[in-house]
mmCIF file of C-alpha atoms in Angstrom:
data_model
loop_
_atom_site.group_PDB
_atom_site.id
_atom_site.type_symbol
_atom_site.label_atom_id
_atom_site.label_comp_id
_atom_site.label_asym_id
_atom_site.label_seq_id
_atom_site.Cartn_x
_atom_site.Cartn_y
_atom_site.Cartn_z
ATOM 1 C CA UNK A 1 50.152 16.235 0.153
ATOM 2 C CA UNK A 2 47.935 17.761 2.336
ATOM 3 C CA UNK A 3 45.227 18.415 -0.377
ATOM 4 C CA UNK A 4 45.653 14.278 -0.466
ATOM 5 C CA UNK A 5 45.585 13.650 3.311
ATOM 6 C CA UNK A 6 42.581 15.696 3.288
ATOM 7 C CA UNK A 7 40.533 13.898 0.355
ATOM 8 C CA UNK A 8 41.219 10.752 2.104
ATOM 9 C CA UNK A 9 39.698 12.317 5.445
ATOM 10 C CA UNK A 10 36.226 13.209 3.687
ATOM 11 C CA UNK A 11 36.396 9.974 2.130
ATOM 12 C CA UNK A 12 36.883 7.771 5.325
ATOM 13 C CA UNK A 13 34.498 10.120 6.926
ATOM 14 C CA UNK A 14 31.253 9.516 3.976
ATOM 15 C CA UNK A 15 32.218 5.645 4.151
ATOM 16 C CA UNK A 16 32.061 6.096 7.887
ATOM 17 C CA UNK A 17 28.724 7.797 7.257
ATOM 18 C CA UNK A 18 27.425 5.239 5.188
ATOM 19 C CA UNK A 19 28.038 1.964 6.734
ATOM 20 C CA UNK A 20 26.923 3.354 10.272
ATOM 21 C CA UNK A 21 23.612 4.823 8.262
ATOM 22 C CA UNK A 22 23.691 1.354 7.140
ATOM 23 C CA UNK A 23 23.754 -0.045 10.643
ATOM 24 C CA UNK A 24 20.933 1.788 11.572
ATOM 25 C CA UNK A 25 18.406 1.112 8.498
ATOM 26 C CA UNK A 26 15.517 -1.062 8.994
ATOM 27 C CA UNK A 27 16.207 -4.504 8.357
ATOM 28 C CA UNK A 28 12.795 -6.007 8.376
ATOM 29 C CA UNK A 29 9.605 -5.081 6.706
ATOM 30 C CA UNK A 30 5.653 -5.253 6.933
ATOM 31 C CA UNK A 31 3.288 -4.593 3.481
ATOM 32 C CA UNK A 32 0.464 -3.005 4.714
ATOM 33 C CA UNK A 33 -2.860 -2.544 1.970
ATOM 34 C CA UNK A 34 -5.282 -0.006 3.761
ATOM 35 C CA UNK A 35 -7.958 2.377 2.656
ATOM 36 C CA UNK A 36 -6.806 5.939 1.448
ATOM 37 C CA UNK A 37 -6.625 8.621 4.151
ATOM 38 C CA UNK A 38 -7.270 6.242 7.000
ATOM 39 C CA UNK A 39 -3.679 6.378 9.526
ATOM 40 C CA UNK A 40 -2.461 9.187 10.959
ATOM 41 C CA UNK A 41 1.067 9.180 9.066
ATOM 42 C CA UNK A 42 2.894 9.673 11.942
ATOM 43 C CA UNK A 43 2.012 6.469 13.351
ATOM 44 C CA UNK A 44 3.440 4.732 10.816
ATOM 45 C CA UNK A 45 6.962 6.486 10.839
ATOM 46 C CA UNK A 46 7.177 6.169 14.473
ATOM 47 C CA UNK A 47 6.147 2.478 14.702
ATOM 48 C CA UNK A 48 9.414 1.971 11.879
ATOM 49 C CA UNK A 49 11.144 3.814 14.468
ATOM 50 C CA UNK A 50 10.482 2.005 17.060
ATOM 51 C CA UNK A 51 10.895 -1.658 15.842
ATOM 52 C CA UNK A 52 13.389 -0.687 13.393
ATOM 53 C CA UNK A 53 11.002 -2.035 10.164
ATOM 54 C CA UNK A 54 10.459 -0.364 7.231
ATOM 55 C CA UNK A 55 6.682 -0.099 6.516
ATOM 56 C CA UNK A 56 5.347 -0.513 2.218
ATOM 57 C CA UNK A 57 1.929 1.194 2.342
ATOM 58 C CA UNK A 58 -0.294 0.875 -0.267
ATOM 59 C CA UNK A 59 -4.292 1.823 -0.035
ATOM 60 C CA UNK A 60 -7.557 0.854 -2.064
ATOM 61 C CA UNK A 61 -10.628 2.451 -2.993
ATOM 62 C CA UNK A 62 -13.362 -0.316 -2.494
ATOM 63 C CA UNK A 63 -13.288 -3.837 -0.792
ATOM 64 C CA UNK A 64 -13.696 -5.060 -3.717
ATOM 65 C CA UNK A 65 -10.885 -3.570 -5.536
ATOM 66 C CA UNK A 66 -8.319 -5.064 -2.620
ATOM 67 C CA UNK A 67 -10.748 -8.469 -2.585
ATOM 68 C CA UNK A 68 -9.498 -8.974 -6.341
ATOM 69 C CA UNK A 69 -5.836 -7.414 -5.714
ATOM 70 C CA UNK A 70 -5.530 -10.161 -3.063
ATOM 71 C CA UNK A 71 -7.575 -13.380 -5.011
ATOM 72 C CA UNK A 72 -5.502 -12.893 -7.882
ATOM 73 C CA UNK A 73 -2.030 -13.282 -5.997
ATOM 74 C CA UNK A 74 0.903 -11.755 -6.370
ATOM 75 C CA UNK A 75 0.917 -9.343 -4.279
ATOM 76 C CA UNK A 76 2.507 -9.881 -0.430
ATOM 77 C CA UNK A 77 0.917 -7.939 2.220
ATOM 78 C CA UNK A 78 0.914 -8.845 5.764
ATOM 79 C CA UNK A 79 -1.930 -6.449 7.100
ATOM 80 C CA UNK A 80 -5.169 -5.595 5.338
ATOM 81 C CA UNK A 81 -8.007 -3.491 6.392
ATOM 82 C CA UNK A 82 -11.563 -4.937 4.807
ATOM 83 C CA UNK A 83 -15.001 -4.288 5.995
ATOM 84 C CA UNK A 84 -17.259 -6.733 7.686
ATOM 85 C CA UNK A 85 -18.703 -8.737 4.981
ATOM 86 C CA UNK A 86 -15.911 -8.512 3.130
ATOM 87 C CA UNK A 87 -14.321 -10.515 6.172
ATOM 88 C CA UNK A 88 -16.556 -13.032 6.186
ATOM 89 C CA UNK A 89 -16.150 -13.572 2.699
ATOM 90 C CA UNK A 90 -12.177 -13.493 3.340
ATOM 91 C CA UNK A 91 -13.189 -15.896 5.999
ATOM 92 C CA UNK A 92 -15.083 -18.567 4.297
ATOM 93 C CA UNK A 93 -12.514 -18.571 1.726
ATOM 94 C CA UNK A 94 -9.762 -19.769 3.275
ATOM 95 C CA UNK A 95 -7.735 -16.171 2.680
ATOM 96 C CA UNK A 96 -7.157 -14.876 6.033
ATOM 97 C CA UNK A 97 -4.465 -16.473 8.714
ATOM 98 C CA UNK A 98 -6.018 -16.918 12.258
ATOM 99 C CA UNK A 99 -4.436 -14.004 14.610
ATOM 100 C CA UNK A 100 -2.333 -15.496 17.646
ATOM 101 C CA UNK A 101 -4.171 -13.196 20.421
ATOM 102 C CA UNK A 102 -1.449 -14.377 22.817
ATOM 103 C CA UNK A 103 0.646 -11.446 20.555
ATOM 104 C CA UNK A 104 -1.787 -8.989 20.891
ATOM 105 C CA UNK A 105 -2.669 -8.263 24.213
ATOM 106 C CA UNK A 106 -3.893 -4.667 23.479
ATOM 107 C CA UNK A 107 -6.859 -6.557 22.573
ATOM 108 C CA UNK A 108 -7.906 -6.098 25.913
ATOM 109 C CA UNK A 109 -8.839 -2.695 25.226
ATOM 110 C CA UNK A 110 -11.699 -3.245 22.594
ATOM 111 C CA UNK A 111 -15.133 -2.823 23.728
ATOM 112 C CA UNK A 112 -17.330 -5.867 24.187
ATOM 113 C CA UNK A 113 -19.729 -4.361 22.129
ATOM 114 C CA UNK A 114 -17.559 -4.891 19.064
ATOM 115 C CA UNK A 115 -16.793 -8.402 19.788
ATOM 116 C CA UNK A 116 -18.635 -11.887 18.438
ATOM 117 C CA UNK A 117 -20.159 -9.964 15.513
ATOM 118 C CA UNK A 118 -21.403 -11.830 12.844
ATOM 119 C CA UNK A 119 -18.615 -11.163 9.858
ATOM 120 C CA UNK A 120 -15.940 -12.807 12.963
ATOM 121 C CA UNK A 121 -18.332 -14.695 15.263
ATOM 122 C CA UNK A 122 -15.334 -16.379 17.453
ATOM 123 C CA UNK A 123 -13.526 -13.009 17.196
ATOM 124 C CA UNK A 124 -10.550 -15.680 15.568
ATOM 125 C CA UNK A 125 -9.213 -13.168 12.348
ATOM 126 C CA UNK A 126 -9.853 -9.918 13.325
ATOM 127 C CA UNK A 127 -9.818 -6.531 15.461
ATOM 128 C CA UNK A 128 -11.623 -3.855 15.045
ATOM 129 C CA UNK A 129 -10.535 -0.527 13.790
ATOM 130 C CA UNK A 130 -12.792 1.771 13.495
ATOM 131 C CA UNK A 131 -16.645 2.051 12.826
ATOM 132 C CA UNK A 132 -19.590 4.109 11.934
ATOM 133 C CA UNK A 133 -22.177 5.280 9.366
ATOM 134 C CA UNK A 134 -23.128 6.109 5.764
ATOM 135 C CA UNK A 135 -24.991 9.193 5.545
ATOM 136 C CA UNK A 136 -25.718 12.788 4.214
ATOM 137 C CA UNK A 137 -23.526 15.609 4.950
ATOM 138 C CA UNK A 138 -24.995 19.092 3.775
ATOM 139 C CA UNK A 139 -24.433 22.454 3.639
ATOM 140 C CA UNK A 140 -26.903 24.484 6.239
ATOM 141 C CA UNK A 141 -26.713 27.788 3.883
ATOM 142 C CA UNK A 142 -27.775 25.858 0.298
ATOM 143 C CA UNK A 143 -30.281 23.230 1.986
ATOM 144 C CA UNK A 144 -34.033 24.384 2.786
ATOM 145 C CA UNK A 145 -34.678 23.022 6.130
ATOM 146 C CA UNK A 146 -33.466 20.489 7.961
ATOM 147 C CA UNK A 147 -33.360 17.254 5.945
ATOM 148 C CA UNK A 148 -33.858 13.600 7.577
ATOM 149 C CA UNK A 149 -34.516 11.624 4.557
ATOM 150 C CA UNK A 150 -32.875 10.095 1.645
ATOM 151 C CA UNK A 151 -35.312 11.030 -0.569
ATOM 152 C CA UNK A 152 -33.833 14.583 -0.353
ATOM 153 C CA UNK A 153 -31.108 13.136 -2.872
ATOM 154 C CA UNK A 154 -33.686 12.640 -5.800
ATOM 155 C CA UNK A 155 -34.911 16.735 -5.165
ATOM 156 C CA UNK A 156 -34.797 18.099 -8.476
ATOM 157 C CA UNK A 157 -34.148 21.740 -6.515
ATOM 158 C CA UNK A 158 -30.535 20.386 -6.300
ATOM 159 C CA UNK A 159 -30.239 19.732 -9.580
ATOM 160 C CA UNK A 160 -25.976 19.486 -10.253
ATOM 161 C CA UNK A 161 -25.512 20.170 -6.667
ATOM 162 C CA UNK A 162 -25.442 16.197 -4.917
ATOM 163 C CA UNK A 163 -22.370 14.251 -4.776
ATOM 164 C CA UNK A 164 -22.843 10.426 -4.490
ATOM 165 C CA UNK A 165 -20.381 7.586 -3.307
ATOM 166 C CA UNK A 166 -18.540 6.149 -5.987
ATOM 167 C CA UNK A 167 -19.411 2.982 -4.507
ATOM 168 C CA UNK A 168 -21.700 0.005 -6.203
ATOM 169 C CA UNK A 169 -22.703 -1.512 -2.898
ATOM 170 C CA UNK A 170 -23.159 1.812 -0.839
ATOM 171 C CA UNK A 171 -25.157 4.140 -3.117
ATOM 172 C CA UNK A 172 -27.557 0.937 -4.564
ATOM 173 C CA UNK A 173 -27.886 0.154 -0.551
ATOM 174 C CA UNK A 174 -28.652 3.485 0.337
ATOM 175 C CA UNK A 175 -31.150 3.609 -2.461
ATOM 176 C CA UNK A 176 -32.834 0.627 -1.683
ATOM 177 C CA UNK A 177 -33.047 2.170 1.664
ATOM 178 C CA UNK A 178 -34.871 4.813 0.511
ATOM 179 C CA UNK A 179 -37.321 2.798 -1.124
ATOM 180 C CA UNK A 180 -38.038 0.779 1.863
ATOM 181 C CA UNK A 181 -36.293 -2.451 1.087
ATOM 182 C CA UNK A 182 -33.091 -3.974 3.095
ATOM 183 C CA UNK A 183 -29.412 -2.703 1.572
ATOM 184 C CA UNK A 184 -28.665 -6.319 1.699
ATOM 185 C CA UNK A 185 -31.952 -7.136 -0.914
ATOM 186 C CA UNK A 186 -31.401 -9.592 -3.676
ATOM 187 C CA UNK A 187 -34.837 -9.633 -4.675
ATOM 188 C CA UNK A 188 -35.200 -9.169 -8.473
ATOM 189 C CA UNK A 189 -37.995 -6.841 -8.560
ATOM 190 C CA UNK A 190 -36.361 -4.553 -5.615
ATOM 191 C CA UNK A 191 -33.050 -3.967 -7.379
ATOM 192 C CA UNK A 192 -34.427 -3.012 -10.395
ATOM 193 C CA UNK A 193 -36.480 -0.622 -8.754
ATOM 194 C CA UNK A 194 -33.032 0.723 -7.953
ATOM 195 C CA UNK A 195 -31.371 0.624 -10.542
ATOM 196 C CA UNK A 196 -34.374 2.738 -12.325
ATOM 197 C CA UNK A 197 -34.249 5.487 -9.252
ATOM 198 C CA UNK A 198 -30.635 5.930 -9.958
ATOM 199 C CA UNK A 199 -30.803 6.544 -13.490
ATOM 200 C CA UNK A 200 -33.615 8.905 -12.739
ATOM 201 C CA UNK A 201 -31.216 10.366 -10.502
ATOM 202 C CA UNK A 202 -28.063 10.846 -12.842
ATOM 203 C CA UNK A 203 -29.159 14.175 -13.481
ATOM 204 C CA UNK A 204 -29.284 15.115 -10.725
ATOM 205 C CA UNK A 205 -25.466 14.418 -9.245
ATOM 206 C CA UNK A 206 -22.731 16.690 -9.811
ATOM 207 C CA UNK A 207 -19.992 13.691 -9.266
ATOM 208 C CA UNK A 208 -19.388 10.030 -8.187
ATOM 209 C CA UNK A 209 -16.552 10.366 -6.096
ATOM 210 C CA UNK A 210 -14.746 8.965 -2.840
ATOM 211 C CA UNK A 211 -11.973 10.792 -1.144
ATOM 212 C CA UNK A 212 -12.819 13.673 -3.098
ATOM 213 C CA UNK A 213 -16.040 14.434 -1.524
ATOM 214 C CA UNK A 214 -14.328 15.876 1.482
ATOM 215 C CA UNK A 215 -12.163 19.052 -0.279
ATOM 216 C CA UNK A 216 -15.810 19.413 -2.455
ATOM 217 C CA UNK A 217 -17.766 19.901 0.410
ATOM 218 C CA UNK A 218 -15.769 21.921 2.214
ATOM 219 C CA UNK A 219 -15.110 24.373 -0.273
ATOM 220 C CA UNK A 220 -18.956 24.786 -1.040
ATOM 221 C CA UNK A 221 -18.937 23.035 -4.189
ATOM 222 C CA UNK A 222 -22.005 21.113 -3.514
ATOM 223 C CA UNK A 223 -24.965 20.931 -1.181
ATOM 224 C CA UNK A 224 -25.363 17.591 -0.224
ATOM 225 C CA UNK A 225 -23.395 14.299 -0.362
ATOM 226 C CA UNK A 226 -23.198 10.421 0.520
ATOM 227 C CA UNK A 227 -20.482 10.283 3.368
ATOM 228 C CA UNK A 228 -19.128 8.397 5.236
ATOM 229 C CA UNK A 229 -19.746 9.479 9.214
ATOM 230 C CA UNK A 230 -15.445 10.274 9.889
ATOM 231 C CA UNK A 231 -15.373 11.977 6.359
ATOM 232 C CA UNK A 232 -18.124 14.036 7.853
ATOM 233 C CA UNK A 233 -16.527 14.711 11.354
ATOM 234 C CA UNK A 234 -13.350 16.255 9.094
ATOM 235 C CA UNK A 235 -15.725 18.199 6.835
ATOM 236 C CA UNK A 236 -17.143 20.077 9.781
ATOM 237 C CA UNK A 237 -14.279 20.552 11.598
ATOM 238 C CA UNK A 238 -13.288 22.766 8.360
ATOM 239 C CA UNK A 239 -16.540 24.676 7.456
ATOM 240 C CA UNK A 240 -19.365 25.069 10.116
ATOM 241 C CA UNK A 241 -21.555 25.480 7.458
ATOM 242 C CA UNK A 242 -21.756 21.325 7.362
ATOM 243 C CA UNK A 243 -24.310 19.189 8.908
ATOM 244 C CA UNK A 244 -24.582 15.412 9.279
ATOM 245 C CA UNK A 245 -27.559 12.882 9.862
ATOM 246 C CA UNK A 246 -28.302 9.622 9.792
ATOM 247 C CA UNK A 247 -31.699 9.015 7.233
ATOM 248 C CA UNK A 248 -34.884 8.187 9.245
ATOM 249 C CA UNK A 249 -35.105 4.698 7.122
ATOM 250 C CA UNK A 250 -32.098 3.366 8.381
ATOM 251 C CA UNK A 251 -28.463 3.253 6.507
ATOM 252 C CA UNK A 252 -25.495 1.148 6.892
ATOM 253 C CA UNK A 253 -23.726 0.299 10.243
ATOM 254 C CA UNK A 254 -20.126 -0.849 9.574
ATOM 255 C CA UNK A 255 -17.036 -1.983 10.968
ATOM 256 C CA UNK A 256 -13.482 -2.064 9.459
ATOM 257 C CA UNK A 257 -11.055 -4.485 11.011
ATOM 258 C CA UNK A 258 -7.837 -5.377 11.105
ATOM 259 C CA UNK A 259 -6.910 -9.017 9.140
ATOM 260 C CA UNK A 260 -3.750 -11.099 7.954
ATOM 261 C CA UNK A 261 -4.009 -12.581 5.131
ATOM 262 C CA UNK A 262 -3.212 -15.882 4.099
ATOM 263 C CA UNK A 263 0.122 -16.635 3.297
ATOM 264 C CA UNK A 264 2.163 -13.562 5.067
ATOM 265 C CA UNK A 265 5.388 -13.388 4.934
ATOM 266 C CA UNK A 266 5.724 -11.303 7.823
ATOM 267 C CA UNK A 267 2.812 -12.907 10.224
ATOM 268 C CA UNK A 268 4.992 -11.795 13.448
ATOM 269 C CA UNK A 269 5.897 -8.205 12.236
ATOM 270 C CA UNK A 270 2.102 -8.186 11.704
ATOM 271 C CA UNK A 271 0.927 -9.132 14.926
ATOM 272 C CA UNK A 272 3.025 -6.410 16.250
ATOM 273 C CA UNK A 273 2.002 -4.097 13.973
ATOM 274 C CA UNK A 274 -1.726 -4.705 15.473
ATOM 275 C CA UNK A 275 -0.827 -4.758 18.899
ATOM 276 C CA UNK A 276 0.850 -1.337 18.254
ATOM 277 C CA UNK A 277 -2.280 -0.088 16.681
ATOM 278 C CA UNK A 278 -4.170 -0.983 19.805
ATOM 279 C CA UNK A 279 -1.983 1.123 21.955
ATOM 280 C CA UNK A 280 -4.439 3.737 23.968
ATOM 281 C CA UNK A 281 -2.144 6.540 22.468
ATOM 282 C CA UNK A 282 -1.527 5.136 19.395
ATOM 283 C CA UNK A 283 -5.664 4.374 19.065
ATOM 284 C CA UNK A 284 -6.379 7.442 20.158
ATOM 285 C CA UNK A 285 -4.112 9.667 17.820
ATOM 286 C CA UNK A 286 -5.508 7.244 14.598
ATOM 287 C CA UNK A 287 -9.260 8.043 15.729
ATOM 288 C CA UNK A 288 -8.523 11.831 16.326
ATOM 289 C CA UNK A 289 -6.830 12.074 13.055
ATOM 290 C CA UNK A 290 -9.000 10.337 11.136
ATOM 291 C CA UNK A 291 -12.564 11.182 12.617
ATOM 292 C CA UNK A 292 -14.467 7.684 13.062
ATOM 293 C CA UNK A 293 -15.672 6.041 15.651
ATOM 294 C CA UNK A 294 -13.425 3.987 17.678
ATOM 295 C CA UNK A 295 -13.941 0.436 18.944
ATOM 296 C CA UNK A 296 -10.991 0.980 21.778
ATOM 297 C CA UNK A 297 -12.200 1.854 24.874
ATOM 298 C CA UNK A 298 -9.719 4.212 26.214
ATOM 299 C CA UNK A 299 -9.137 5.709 22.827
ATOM 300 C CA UNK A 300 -12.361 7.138 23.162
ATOM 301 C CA UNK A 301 -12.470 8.386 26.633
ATOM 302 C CA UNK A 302 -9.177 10.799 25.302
ATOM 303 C CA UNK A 303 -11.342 11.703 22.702
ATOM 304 C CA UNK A 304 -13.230 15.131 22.946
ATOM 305 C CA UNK A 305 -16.518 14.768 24.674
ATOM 306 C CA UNK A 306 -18.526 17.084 22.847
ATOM 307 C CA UNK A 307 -17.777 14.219 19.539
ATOM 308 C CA UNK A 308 -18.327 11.412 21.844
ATOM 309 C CA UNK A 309 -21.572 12.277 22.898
ATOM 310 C CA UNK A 310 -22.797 13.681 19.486
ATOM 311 C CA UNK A 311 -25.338 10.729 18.733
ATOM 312 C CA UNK A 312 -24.444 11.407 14.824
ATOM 313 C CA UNK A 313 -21.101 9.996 15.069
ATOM 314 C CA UNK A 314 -21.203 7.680 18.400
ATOM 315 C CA UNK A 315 -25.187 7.095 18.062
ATOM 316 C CA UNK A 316 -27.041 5.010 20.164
ATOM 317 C CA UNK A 317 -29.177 1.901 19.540
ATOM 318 C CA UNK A 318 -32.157 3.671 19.000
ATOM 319 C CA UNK A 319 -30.813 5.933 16.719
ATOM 320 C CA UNK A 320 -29.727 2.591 14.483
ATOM 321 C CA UNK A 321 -32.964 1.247 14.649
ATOM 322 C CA UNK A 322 -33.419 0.720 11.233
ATOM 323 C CA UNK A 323 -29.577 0.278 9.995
ATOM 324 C CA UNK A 324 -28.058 -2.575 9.126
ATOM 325 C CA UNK A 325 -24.869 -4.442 8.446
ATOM 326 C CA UNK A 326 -23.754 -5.562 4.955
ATOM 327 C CA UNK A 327 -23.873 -9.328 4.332
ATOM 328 C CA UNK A 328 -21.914 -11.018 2.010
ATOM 329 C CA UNK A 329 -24.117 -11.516 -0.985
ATOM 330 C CA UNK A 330 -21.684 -14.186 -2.829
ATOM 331 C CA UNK A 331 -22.594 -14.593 -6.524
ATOM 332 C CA UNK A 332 -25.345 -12.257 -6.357
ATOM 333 C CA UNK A 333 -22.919 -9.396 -6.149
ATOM 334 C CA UNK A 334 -22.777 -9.920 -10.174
ATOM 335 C CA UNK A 335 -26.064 -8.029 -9.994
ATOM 336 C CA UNK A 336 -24.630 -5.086 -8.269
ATOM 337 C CA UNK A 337 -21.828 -5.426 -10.318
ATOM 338 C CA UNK A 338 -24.069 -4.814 -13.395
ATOM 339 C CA UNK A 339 -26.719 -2.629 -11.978
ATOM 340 C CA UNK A 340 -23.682 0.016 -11.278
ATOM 341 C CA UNK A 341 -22.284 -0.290 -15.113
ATOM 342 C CA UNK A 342 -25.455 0.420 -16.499
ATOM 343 C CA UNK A 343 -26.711 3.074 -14.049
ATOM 344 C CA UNK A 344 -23.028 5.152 -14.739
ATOM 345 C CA UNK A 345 -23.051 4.214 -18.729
ATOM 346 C CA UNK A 346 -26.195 6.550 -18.936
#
């Protein structure tokens, strides 16, 4: 009998167990779609904490793999993470829900600077997240000199030792950078010139890769790469052996923001979700872990100085002289699109 009495007590205590876990579970939810590697993990488990939702988090490669993922419907997420023109292209299109600022009152802590830009004019579907640079990280003990040009990626003396971005729109930019020409060209004549430079170039490059570059160049696998400026700021921070600059003609100055897109099924979680993000502490910890510039103004007075005031990865105007934004190049993208199949078919 008491054998019985005593099954009965671990079974009212697991049911007990149960429906108070059950109590406590996250009833609500927010889909969030963000790039790989870019949220301090924590964040995330201690915003579910805090509002009691559960967060799904998946992350793309490109803006145009999400732009697709997100035309093609189907899928339900309530907080995506694009790129400027990708936004205005998002815009224009009628796939992004107008944020209710009146939600978000951490807004008040993005700089002015990063307000009214072009992809978001009336500042109406977005907030910044972070920002920065595509250029070349390198390693001090492989590379001759000190570099300042993009032209140092077609140097047959690296032959097998360059990494470039596995990215259509960022490594036939930079390359039209290099030969002079806007990254935003969609003259005939100039994108075949770089389309030709980058087949000359195949040789040349050890790997097309993205998230990889980072454990590659910190490990010494190759001398120089196509980075972005955070990716960068966490490859030093491993191997002092890595320097960063920004090429003399001019590169890519972007911003990723924060958008809802059309048709969310959680539009208030989602507003909450960016008003957490724009915490000071929450910025802050996001920008530290990550490494990119921040847009939030106290974020990046906790930030250490001797990053904030390095003018590779907080530069100044002069230093972006020649830089530009991305535009959205609407149907011409199809000659990207076909410039990068035949340059990696080779």
């Amino acid at each position: 009998m008491k054998k019985v009495l005593g099954i009965l007590f671990v079974l009212a205590i697991s049911i007990s167990a149960l429906l108070l876990g059950g109590c406590g579970a996250p009833k609500k939810e927010l889909n969030v779609y963000n790039w790989g590697d870019y949220i301090d993990e924590s964040v995330l488990r201690d915003f579910e904490k805090k509002y009691q939702i559960k967060v799904n988090y998946d992350t793309f490669t490109t803006n145009e793999d999400m732009y697709v993922k997100i035309k093609a419907g189907g899928s339900h997420y309530d907080v995506l993470v694009p790129s400027d023109y990708m936004i205005k292209r998002m815009i224009d299109e009628g796939m992004l829900e107008k944020l209710d600022f009146a939600k978000i009152p951490n807004y008040r802590y993005i700089g002015a600077a990063f307000k009214n830009l072009g992809y978001d004019p009336r500042n109406e579907y977005s907030i910044p997240y972070m920002w920065g640079t595509v250029g070349i990280l390198y390693n001090k003990t492989m590379v001759t000199g000190q570099p300042d040009s993009w032209k140092i990626l077609w140097d047959k003396k690296y032959a097998k030792q360059i990494l470039m971005l596995d990215s259509q729109r960022d490594s036939i930019g930079i390359t039209l950078k290099m030969l002079g020409y806007s990254l935003n060209s969609k003259d005939p004549a100039e994108l075949e010139q770089a389309k030709k430079a980058l087949i000359e170039q195949k040789p040349l490059v050890l790997a097309y890769v993205v998230d990889e570059v980072k454990d590659k160049m910190i490990s010494g696998e190759a001398a120089l790469a196509v980075v972005w400026s955070g990716d960068a700021v966490y490859c030093q921070r491993e191997n002092n052996d890595l320097g960063y600059f920004i090429p003399k003609e001019g590169s890519n100055l972007w911003f990723d923001a924060l958008v809802i897109p059309k048709g969310s099924q959680h539009k208030k979680e989602a507003e909450l979700f960016l008003n957490y993000l724009c915490e000071t502490g929450i910025a802050y910890r996001n920008a530290d872990y990550i490494g990119y510039a921040s847009p939030h103004t106290g974020a990046v007075k906790k930030l250490p100085r001797d990053l904030t005031s390095d003018r590779s990865f907080y530069p100044l105007p002069e230093d972006l002289k020649n830089s530009e934004v991305f535009v959205d190049l609407g149907s011409r993208m199809k000659d990207f699109d076909r410039i990068w199949t035949e340059v990696k078919s080779q």
